[in-house]
Every structure is written in C-alpha cells, then in structure tokens.
PDB file of C-alpha atoms (C1' of nucleotides) in Angstrom:
ATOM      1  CA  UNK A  59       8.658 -27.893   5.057  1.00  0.00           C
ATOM      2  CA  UNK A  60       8.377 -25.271   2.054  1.00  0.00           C
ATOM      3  CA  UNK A  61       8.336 -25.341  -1.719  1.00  0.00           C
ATOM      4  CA  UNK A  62       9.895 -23.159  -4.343  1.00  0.00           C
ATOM      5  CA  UNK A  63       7.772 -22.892  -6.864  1.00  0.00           C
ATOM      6  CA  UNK A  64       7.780 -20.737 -10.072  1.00  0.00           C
ATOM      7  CA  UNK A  65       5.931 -19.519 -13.332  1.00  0.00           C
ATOM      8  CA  UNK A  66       7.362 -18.299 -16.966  1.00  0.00           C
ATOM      9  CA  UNK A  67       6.551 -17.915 -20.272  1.00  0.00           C
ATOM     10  CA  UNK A  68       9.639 -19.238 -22.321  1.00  0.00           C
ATOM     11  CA  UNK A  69       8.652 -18.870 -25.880  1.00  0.00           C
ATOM     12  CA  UNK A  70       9.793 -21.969 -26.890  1.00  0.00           C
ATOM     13  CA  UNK A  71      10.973 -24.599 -24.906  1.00  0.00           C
ATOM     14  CA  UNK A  72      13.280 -26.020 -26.633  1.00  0.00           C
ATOM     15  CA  UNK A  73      15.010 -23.319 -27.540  1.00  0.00           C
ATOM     16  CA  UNK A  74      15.411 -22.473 -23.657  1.00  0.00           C
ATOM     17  CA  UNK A  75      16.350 -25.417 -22.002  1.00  0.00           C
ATOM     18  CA  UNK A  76      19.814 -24.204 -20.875  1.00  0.00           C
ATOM     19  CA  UNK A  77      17.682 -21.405 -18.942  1.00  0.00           C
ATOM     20  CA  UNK A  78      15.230 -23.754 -16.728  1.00  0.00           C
ATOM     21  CA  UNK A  79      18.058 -25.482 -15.682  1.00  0.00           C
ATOM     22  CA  UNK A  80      19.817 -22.274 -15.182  1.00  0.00           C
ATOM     23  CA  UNK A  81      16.896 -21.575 -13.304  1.00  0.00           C
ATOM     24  CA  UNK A  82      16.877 -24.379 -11.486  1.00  0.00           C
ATOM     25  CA  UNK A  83      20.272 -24.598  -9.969  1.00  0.00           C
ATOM     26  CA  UNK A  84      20.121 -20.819  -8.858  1.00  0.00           C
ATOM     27  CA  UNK A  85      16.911 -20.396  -7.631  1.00  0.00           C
ATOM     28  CA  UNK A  86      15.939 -24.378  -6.110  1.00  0.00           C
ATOM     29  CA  UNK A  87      12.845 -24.199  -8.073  1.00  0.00           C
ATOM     30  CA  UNK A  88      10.685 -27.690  -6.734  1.00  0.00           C
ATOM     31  CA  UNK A  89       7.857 -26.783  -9.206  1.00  0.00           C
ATOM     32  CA  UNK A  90       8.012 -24.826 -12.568  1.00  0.00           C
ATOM     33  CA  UNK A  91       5.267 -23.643 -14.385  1.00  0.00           C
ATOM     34  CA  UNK A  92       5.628 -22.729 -18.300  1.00  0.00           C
ATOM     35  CA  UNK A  93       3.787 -21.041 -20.587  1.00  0.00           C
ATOM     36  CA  UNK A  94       4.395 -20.713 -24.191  1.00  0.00           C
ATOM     37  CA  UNK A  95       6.377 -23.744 -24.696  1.00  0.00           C
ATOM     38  CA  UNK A  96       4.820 -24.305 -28.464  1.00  0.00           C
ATOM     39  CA  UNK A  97       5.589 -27.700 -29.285  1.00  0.00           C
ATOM     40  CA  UNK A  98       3.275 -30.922 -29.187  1.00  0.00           C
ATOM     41  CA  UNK A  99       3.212 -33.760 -26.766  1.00  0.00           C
ATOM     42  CA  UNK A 100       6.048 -35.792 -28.617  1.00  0.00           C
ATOM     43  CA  UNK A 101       8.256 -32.857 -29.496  1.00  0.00           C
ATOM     44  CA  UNK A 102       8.221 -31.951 -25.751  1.00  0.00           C
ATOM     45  CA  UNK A 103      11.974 -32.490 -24.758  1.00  0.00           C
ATOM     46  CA  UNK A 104      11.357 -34.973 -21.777  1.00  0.00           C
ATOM     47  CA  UNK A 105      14.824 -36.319 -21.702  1.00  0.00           C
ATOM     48  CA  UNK A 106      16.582 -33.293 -21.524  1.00  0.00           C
ATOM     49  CA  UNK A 107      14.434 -32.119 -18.573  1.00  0.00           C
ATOM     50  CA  UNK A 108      14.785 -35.497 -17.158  1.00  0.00           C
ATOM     51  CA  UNK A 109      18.372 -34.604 -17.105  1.00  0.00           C
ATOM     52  CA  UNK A 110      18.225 -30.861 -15.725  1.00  0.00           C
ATOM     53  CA  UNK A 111      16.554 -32.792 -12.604  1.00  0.00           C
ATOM     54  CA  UNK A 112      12.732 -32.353 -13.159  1.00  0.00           C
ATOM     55  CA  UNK A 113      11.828 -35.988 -12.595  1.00  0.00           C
ATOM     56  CA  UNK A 114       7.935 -35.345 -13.376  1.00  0.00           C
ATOM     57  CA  UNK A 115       6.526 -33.737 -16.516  1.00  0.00           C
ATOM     58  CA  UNK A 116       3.227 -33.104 -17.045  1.00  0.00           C
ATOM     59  CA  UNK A 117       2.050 -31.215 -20.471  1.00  0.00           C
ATOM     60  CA  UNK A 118      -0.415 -30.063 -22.201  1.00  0.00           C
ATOM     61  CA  UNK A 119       0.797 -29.279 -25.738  1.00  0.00           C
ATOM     62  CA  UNK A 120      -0.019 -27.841 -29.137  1.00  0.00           C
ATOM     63  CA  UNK A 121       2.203 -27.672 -32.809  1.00  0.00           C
ATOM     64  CA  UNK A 122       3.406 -23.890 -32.905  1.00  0.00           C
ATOM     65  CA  UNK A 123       1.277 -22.434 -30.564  1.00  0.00           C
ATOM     66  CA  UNK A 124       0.853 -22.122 -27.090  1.00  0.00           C
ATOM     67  CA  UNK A 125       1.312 -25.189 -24.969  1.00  0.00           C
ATOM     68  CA  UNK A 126       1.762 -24.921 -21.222  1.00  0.00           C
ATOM     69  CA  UNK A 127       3.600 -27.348 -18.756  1.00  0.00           C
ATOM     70  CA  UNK A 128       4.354 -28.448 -15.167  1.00  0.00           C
ATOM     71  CA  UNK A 129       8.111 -29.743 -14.306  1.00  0.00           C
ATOM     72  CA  UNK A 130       8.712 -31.182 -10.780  1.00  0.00           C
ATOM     73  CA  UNK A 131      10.350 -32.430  -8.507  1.00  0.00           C
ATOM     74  CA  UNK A 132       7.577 -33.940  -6.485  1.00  0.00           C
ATOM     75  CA  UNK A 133       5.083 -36.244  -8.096  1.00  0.00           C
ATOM     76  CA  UNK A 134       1.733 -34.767  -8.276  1.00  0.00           C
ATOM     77  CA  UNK A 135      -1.762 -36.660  -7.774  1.00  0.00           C
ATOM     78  CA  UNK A 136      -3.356 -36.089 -10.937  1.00  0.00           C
ATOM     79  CA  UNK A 137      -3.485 -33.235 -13.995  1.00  0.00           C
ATOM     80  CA  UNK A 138      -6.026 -32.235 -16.040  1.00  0.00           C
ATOM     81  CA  UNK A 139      -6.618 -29.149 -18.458  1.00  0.00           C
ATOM     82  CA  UNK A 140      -9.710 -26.968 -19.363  1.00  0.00           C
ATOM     83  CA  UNK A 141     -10.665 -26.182 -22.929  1.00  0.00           C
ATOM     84  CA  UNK A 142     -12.556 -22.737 -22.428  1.00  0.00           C
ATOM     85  CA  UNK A 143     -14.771 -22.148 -25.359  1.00  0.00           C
ATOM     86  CA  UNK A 144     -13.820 -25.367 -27.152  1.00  0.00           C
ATOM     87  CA  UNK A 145     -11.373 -24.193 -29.449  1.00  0.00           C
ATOM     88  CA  UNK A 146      -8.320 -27.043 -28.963  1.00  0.00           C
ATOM     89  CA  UNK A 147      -5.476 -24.646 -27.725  1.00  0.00           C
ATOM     90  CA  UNK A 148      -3.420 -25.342 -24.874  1.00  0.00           C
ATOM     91  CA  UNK A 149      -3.936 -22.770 -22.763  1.00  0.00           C
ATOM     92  CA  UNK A 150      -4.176 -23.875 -18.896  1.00  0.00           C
ATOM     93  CA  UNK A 151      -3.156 -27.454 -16.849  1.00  0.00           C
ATOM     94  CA  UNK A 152      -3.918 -28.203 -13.635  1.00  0.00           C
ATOM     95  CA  UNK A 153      -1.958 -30.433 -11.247  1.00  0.00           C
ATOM     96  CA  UNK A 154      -2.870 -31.642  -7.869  1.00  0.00           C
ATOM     97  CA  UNK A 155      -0.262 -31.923  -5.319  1.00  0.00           C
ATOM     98  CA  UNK A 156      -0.494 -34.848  -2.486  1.00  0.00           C
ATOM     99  CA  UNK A 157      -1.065 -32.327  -0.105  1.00  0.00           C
ATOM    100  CA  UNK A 158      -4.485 -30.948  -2.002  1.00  0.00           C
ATOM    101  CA  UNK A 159      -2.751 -27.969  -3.494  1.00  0.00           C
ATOM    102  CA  UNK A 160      -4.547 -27.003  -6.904  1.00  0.00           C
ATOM    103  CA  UNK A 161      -1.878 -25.451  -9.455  1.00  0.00           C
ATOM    104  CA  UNK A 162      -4.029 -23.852 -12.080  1.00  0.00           C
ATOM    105  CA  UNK A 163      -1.686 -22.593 -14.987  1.00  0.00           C
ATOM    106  CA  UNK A 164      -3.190 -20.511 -17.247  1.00  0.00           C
ATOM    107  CA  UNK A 165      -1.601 -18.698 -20.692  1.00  0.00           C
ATOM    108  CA  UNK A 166      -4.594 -16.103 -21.705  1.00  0.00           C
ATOM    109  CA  UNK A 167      -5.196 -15.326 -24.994  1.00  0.00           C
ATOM    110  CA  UNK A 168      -2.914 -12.131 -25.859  1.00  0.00           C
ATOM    111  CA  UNK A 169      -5.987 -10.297 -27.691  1.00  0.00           C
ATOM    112  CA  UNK A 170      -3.563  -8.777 -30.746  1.00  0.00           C
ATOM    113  CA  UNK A 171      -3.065  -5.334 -31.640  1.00  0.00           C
ATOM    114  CA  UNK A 172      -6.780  -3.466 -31.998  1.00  0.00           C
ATOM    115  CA  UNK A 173      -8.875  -3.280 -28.753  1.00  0.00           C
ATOM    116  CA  UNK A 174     -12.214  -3.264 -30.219  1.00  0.00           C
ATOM    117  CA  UNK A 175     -14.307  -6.589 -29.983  1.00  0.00           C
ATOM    118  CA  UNK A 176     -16.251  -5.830 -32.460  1.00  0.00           C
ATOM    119  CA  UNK A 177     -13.407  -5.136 -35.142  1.00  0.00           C
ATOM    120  CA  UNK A 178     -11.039  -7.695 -33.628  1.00  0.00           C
ATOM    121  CA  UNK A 179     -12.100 -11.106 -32.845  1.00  0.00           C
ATOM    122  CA  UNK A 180      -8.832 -11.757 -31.009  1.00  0.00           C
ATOM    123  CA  UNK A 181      -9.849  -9.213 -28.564  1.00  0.00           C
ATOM    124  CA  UNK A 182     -13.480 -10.510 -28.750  1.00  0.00           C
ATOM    125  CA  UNK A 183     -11.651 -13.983 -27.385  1.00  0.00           C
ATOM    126  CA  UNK A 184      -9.424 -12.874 -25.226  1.00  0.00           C
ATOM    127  CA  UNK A 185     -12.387 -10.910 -23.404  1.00  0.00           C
ATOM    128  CA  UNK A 186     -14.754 -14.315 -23.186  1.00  0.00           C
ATOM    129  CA  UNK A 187     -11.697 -16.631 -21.949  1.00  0.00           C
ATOM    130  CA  UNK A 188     -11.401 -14.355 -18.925  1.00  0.00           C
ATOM    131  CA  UNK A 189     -15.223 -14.753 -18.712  1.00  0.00           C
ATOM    132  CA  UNK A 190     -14.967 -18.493 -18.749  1.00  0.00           C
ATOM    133  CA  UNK A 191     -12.010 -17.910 -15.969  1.00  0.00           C
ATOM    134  CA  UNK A 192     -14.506 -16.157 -13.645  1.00  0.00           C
ATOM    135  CA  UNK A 193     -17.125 -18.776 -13.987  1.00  0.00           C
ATOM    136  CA  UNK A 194     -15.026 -21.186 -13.375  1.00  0.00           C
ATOM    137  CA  UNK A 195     -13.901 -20.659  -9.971  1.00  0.00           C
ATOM    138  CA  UNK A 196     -17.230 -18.946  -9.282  1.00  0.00           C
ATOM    139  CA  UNK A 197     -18.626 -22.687  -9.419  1.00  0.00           C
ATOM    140  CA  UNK A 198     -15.832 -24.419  -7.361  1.00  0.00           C
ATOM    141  CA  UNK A 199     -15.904 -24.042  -3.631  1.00  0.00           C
ATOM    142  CA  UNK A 200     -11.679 -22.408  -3.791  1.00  0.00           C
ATOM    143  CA  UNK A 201      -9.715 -24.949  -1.534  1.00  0.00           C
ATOM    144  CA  UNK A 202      -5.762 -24.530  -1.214  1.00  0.00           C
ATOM    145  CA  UNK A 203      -6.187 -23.136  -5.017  1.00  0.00           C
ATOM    146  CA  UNK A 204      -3.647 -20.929  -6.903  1.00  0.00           C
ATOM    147  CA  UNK A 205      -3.787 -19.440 -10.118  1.00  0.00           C
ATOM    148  CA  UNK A 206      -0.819 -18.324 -11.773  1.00  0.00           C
ATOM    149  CA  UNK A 207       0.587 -18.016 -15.196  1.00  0.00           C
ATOM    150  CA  UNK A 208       0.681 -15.500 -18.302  1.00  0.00           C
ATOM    151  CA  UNK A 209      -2.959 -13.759 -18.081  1.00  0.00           C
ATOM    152  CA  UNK A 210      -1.575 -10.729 -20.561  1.00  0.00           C
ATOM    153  CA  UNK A 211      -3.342  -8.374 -18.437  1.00  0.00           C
ATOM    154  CA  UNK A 212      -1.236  -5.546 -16.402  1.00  0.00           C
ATOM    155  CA  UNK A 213      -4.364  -4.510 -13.922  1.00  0.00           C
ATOM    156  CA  UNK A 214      -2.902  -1.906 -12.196  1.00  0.00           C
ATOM    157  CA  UNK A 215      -1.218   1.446 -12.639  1.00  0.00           C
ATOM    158  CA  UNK A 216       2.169   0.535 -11.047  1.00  0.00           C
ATOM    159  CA  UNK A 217       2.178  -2.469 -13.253  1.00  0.00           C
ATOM    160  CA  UNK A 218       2.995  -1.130 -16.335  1.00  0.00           C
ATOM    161  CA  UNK A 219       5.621   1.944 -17.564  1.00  0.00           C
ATOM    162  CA  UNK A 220       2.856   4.644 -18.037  1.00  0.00           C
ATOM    163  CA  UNK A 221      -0.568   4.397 -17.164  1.00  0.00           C
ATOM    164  CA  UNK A 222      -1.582   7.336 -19.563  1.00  0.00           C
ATOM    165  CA  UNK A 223       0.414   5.889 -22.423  1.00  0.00           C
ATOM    166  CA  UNK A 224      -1.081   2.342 -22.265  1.00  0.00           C
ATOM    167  CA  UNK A 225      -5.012   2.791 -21.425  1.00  0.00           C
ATOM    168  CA  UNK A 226      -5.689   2.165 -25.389  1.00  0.00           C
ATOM    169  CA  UNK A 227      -3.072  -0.535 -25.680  1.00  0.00           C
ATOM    170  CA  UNK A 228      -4.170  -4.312 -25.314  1.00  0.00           C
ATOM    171  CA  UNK A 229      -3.261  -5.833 -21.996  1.00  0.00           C
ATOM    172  CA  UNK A 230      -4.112  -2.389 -19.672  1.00  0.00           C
ATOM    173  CA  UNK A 231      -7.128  -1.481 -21.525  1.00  0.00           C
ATOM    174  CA  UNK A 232     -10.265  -0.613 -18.938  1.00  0.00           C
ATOM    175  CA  UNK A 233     -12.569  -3.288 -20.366  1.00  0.00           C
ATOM    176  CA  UNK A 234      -9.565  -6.066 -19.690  1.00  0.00           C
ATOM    177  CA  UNK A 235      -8.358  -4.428 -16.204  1.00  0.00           C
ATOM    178  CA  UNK A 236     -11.826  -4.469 -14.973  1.00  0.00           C
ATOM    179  CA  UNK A 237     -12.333  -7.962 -15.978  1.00  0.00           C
ATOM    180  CA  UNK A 238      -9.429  -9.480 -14.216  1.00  0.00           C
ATOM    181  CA  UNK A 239     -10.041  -7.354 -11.093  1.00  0.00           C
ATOM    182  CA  UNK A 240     -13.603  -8.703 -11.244  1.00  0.00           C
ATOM    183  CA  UNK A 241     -12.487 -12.380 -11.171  1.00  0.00           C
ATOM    184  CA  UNK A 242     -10.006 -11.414  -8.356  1.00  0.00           C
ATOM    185  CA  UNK A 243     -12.391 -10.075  -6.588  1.00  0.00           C
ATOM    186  CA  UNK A 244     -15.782 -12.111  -7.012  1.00  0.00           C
ATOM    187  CA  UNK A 245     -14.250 -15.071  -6.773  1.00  0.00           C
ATOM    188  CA  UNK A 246     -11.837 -14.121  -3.361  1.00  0.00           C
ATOM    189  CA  UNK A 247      -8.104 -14.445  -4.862  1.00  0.00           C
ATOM    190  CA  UNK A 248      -5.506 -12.743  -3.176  1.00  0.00           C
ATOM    191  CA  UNK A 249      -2.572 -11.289  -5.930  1.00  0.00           C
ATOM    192  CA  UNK A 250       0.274 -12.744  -3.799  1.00  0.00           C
ATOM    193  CA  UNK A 251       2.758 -10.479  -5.414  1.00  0.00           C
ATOM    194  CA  UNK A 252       0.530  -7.154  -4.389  1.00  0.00           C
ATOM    195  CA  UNK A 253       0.134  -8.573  -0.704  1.00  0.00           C
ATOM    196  CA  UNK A 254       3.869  -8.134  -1.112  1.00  0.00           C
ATOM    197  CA  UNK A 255       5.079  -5.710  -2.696  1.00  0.00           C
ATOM    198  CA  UNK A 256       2.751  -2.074  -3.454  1.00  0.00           C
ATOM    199  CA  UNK A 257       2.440   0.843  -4.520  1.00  0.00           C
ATOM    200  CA  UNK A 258       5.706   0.173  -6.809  1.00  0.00           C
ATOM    201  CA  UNK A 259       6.378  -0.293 -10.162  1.00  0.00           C
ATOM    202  CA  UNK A 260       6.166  -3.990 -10.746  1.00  0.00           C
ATOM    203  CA  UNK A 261       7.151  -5.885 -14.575  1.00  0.00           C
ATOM    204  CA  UNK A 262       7.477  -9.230 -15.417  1.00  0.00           C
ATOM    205  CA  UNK A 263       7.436  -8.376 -19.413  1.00  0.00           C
ATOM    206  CA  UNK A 264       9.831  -6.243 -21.789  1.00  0.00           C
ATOM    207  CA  UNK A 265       9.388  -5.936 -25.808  1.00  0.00           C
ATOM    208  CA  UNK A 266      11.890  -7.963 -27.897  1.00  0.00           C
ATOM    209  CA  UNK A 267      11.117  -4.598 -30.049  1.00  0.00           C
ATOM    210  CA  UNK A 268      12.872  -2.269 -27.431  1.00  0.00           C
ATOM    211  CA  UNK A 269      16.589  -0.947 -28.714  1.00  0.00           C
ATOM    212  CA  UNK A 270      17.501  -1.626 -25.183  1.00  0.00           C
ATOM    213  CA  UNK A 271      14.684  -2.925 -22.777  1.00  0.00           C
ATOM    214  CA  UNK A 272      16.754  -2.256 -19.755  1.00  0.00           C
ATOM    215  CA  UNK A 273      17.356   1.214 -20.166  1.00  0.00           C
ATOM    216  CA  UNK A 274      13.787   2.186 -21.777  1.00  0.00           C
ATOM    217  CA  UNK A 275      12.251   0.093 -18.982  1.00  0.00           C
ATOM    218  CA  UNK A 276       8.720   0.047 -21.227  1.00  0.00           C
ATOM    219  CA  UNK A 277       7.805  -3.139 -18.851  1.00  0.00           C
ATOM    220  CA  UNK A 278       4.146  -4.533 -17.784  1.00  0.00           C
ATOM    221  CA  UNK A 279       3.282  -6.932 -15.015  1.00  0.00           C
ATOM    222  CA  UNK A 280       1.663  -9.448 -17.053  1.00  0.00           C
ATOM    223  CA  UNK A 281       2.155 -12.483 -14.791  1.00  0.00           C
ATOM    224  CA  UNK A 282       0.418 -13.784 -12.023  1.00  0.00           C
ATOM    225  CA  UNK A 283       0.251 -15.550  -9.101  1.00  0.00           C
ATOM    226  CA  UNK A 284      -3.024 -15.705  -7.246  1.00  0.00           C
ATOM    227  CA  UNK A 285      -4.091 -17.946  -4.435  1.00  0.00           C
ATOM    228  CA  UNK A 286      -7.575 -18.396  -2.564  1.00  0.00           C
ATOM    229  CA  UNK A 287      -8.044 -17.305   1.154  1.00  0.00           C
ATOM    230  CA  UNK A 288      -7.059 -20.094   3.075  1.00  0.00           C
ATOM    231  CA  UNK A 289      -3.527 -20.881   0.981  1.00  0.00           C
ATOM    232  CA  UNK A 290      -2.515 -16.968   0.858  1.00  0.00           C
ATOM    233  CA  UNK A 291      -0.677 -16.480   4.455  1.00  0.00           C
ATOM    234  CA  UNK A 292       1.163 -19.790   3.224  1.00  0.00           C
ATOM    235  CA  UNK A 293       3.479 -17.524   0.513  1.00  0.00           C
ATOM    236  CA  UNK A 294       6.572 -16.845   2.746  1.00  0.00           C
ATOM    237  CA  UNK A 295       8.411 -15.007  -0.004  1.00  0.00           C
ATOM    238  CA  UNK A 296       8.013 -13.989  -3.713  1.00  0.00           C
ATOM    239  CA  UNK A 297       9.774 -11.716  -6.272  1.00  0.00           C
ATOM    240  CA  UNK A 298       9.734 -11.124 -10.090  1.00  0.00           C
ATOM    241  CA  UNK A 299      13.355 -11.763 -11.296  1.00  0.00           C
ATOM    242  CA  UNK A 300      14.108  -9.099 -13.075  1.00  0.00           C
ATOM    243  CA  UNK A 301      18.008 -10.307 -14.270  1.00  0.00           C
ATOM    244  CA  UNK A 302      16.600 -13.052 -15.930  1.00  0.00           C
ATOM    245  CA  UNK A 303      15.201 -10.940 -18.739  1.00  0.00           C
ATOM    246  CA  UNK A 304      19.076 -10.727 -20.168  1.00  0.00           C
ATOM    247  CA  UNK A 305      19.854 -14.387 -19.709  1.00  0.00           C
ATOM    248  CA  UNK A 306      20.653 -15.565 -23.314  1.00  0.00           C
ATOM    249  CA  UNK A 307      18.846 -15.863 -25.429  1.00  0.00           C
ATOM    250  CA  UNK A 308      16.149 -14.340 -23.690  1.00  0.00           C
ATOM    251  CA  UNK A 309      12.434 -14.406 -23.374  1.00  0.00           C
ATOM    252  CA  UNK A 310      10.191 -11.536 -23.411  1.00  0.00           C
ATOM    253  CA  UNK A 311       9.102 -12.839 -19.958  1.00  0.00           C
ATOM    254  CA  UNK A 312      10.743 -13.191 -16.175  1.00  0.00           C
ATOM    255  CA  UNK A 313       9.769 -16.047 -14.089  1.00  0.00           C
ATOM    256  CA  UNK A 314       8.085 -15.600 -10.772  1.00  0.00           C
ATOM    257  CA  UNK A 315       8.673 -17.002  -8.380  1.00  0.00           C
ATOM    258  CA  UNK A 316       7.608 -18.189  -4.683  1.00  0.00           C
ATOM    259  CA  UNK A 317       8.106 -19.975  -1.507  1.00  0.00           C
ATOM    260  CA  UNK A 318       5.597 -21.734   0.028  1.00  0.00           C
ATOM    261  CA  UNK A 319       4.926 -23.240   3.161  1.00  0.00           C
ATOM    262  CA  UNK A 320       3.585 -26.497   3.532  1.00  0.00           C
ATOM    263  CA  UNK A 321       3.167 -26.716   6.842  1.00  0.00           C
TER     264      UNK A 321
ATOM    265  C1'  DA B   5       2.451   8.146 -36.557  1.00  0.00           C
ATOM    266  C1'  DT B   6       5.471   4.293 -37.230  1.00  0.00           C
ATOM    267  C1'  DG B   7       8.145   0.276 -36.718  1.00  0.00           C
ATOM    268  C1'  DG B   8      10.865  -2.078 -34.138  1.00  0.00           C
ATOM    269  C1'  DT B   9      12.347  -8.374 -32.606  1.00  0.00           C
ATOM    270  C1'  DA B  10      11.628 -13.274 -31.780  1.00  0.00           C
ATOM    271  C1'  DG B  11       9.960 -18.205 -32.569  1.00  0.00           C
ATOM    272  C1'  DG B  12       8.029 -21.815 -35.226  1.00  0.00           C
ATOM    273  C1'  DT B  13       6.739 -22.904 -39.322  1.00  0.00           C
ATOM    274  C1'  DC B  14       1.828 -22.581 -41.709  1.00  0.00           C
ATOM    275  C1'  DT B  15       8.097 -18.636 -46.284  1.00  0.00           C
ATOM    276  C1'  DC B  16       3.071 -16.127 -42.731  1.00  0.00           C
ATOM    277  C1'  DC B  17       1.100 -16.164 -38.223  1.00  0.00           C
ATOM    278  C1'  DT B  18       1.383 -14.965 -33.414  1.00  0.00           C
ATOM    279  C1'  DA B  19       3.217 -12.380 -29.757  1.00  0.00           C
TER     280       DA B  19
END
DNA sequence: ATGGTAGGTCTCCTA
C-alpha cells in the first residue's frame, strides 16, 4: 500500500480552494500539507474542504499571517505544533500517522529584503528559527520522520535561476545555505527530491512581480521534502509540478509532491 | 539601480 502525499504554500486558503480540490482530483493527493493559509482557527473553511473530500483537518492558524495545515484522507494519531522562539506565529504542525510516520510541516520565516542580521531583525529571525530547527531534531532520536514545507531557503546552485545573481539575495545567501545544509546534514535528512532528481535546475517558486514568470523562468527551489534514514528508500516517486504555477489564480508556489510506500 | 504583483487587512504589512 502507498500514499500520495503533498506540500504547498497557497497564500490564502480561502482564496484557493477551487485549486486543492483541483489538486486533489488530478493528482490523488491522500495527505496535503499547506503553508501560508493566513486565516485563524474559525475562519479556516472546514466545510468546504469537507466537501472537496479531505475528511480530516488539522490546523494550526493565525489572523493574516502565516498559518499552516494538514488535510487528509486518513485519520492521523495525534498533532501538535512547535512555537520556536516563543513568538505566537503559526509556523510548523506535526501529525502522526497510525503507522508512526512523523509529518513535520514547517513555513520558515522569509527573512525580508536586507541580509544583514544586524540591520534587519527579520533576517536576524529567520537565521535563529533554522537554529531552533537543528536543535530540534538534534535532540530526537529521527524515527520514520519527514520534514517538508516552505523553508525559503534555495540551498543549492541548480535550485535557483543564477547562482551569481542571487548570492546577496535572501533565501540563497551563504549564511542561510550553510545553515540548512548543516541541519540536513548533522541531523541525517535525506532531500528526497535531490536523491531524485540532480544536477538540474529544480523551482518550486516564481515572483508574482515577473511580466511573465514562465518565460523569464527567475524560479528558486524553496520547498522541501526531507525524510530521516530509515523512511528515505520508502519515496517511490516525487516531482515539483511545475503547471500548477498558472492554475488560476495562482500562487507564487507549486506543490510537491510524493508517493510513498507504506509497506 | 529600480520596481514590479498578490493577499489580508492592520488603508500598511508581509511576501
């Protein structure tokens, strides 16, 4: 047995619904992880999802800002969230599947436009939540864990448009690269869509701000999916769906998306 | 070097 699982930042969910289940029908998605939904708990649009098929909802919201979900099919056994450095955003949820599986979904602090701590306390943030990340799983032994979601970081040099044009630009910066390679690394994730796919230009994000993001193709990988050593040979498949960054109306961000053996 | 668009509202802030 296998599940279809994916993540996406949808700016807004409300104002995407006819794209999850869009979403849904064409790509059998069991599990959907969202970022960016920015609405509270009772704003969240349960019935509609209810109705698109996603029988379990599981949130973690904020007013405006943020908020980051888990639609499924499948009922999990419990969800929590972490508050990194105590600041009341809804950033990451975690839900447990009945077969152990950790889902950790994150939505990392963008880090704005300047990428000096010291002048900008944005990037100051962003650069301590991914900190907080790496302790995190540092102290838990990683069983049948995956981390996925929007980290805003494009680590490599095939993940976004120009290496050259980007090392001073927030999200591919060294001191941000380094950091999410460290917690990769230290803490013994695999990047599922690398062990797929390298040495190739890879994007999951296009500017609103581009005249025409298709044919400028300006992109940067800044979604993930990661998943500890023993869960990694369990991905059968995965792919960033490109096409879905001119579904209408759009968000910045394409879903990824998985299949995953259960066994 | 600059400004471009989108979403939710806090008619400005964040991305």
């Amino acid at each position: 047995m296998s599940i279809r699982i994916a993540s996406w930042n949808i700016n807004s969910i409300r104002r995407r619904l006819k794209l999850i289940h869009k979403l849904k029908k064409e790509f059998s998605i069991d599990i959907l992880f969202l970022q960016e939904c920015k609405c509270t708990e009772n704003d969240m649009p349960y019935e509609e999802l209810k109705k698109i098929g996603y029988k379990y909802i599981y949130y973690n919201g904020q007013k405006s800002y943020n908020g980051v979900a888990i639609l499924s099919n499948l009922e999990l056994k419990k969800f929590f969230s972490y508050d990194f450095l105590g600041k009341g955003e809804a950033r990451h949820i975690c839900g447990v599947t009945k077969e152990n599986i950790n889902f950790h979904n994150f939505y990392v602090p963008a880090g704005g436009d300047e990428p000096d701590p010291v002048k900008n306390i944005k990037f100051e943030y962003k650069l301590k939540y991914l900190e907080e990340m790496k302790k995190k799983f540092l102290e838990e032994d990683l069983k049948k864990t995956i981390i996925l979601g929007d980290f805003n970081v494009a680590p490599l040099e095939e993940d976004v448009w120009s290496h050259k044009q980007l090392e001073n630009v927030v999200s591919h910066t060294k001191v941000e690269t380094d950091s999410l390679k460290s917690i990769l690394k230290v803490c013994g994730f695999k990047d599922v869509i690398r062990e797929h796919f390298q040495d190739i230009k890879l994007y999951s994000w296009w500017s609103y701000r581009a005249r025409d993001w298709d044919k400028s193709n300006r992109g940067r990988r800044l979604d993930h999916l990661w998943a500890s050593n023993d869960i990694a040979a369990a991905f059968l498949s995965c792919s960033i769906e490109r096409e879905v960054r001119s579904w209408q109306p759009p968000s910045d961000h394409v879903p990824i998306i998985a299949t995953l053996n259960l066994l």
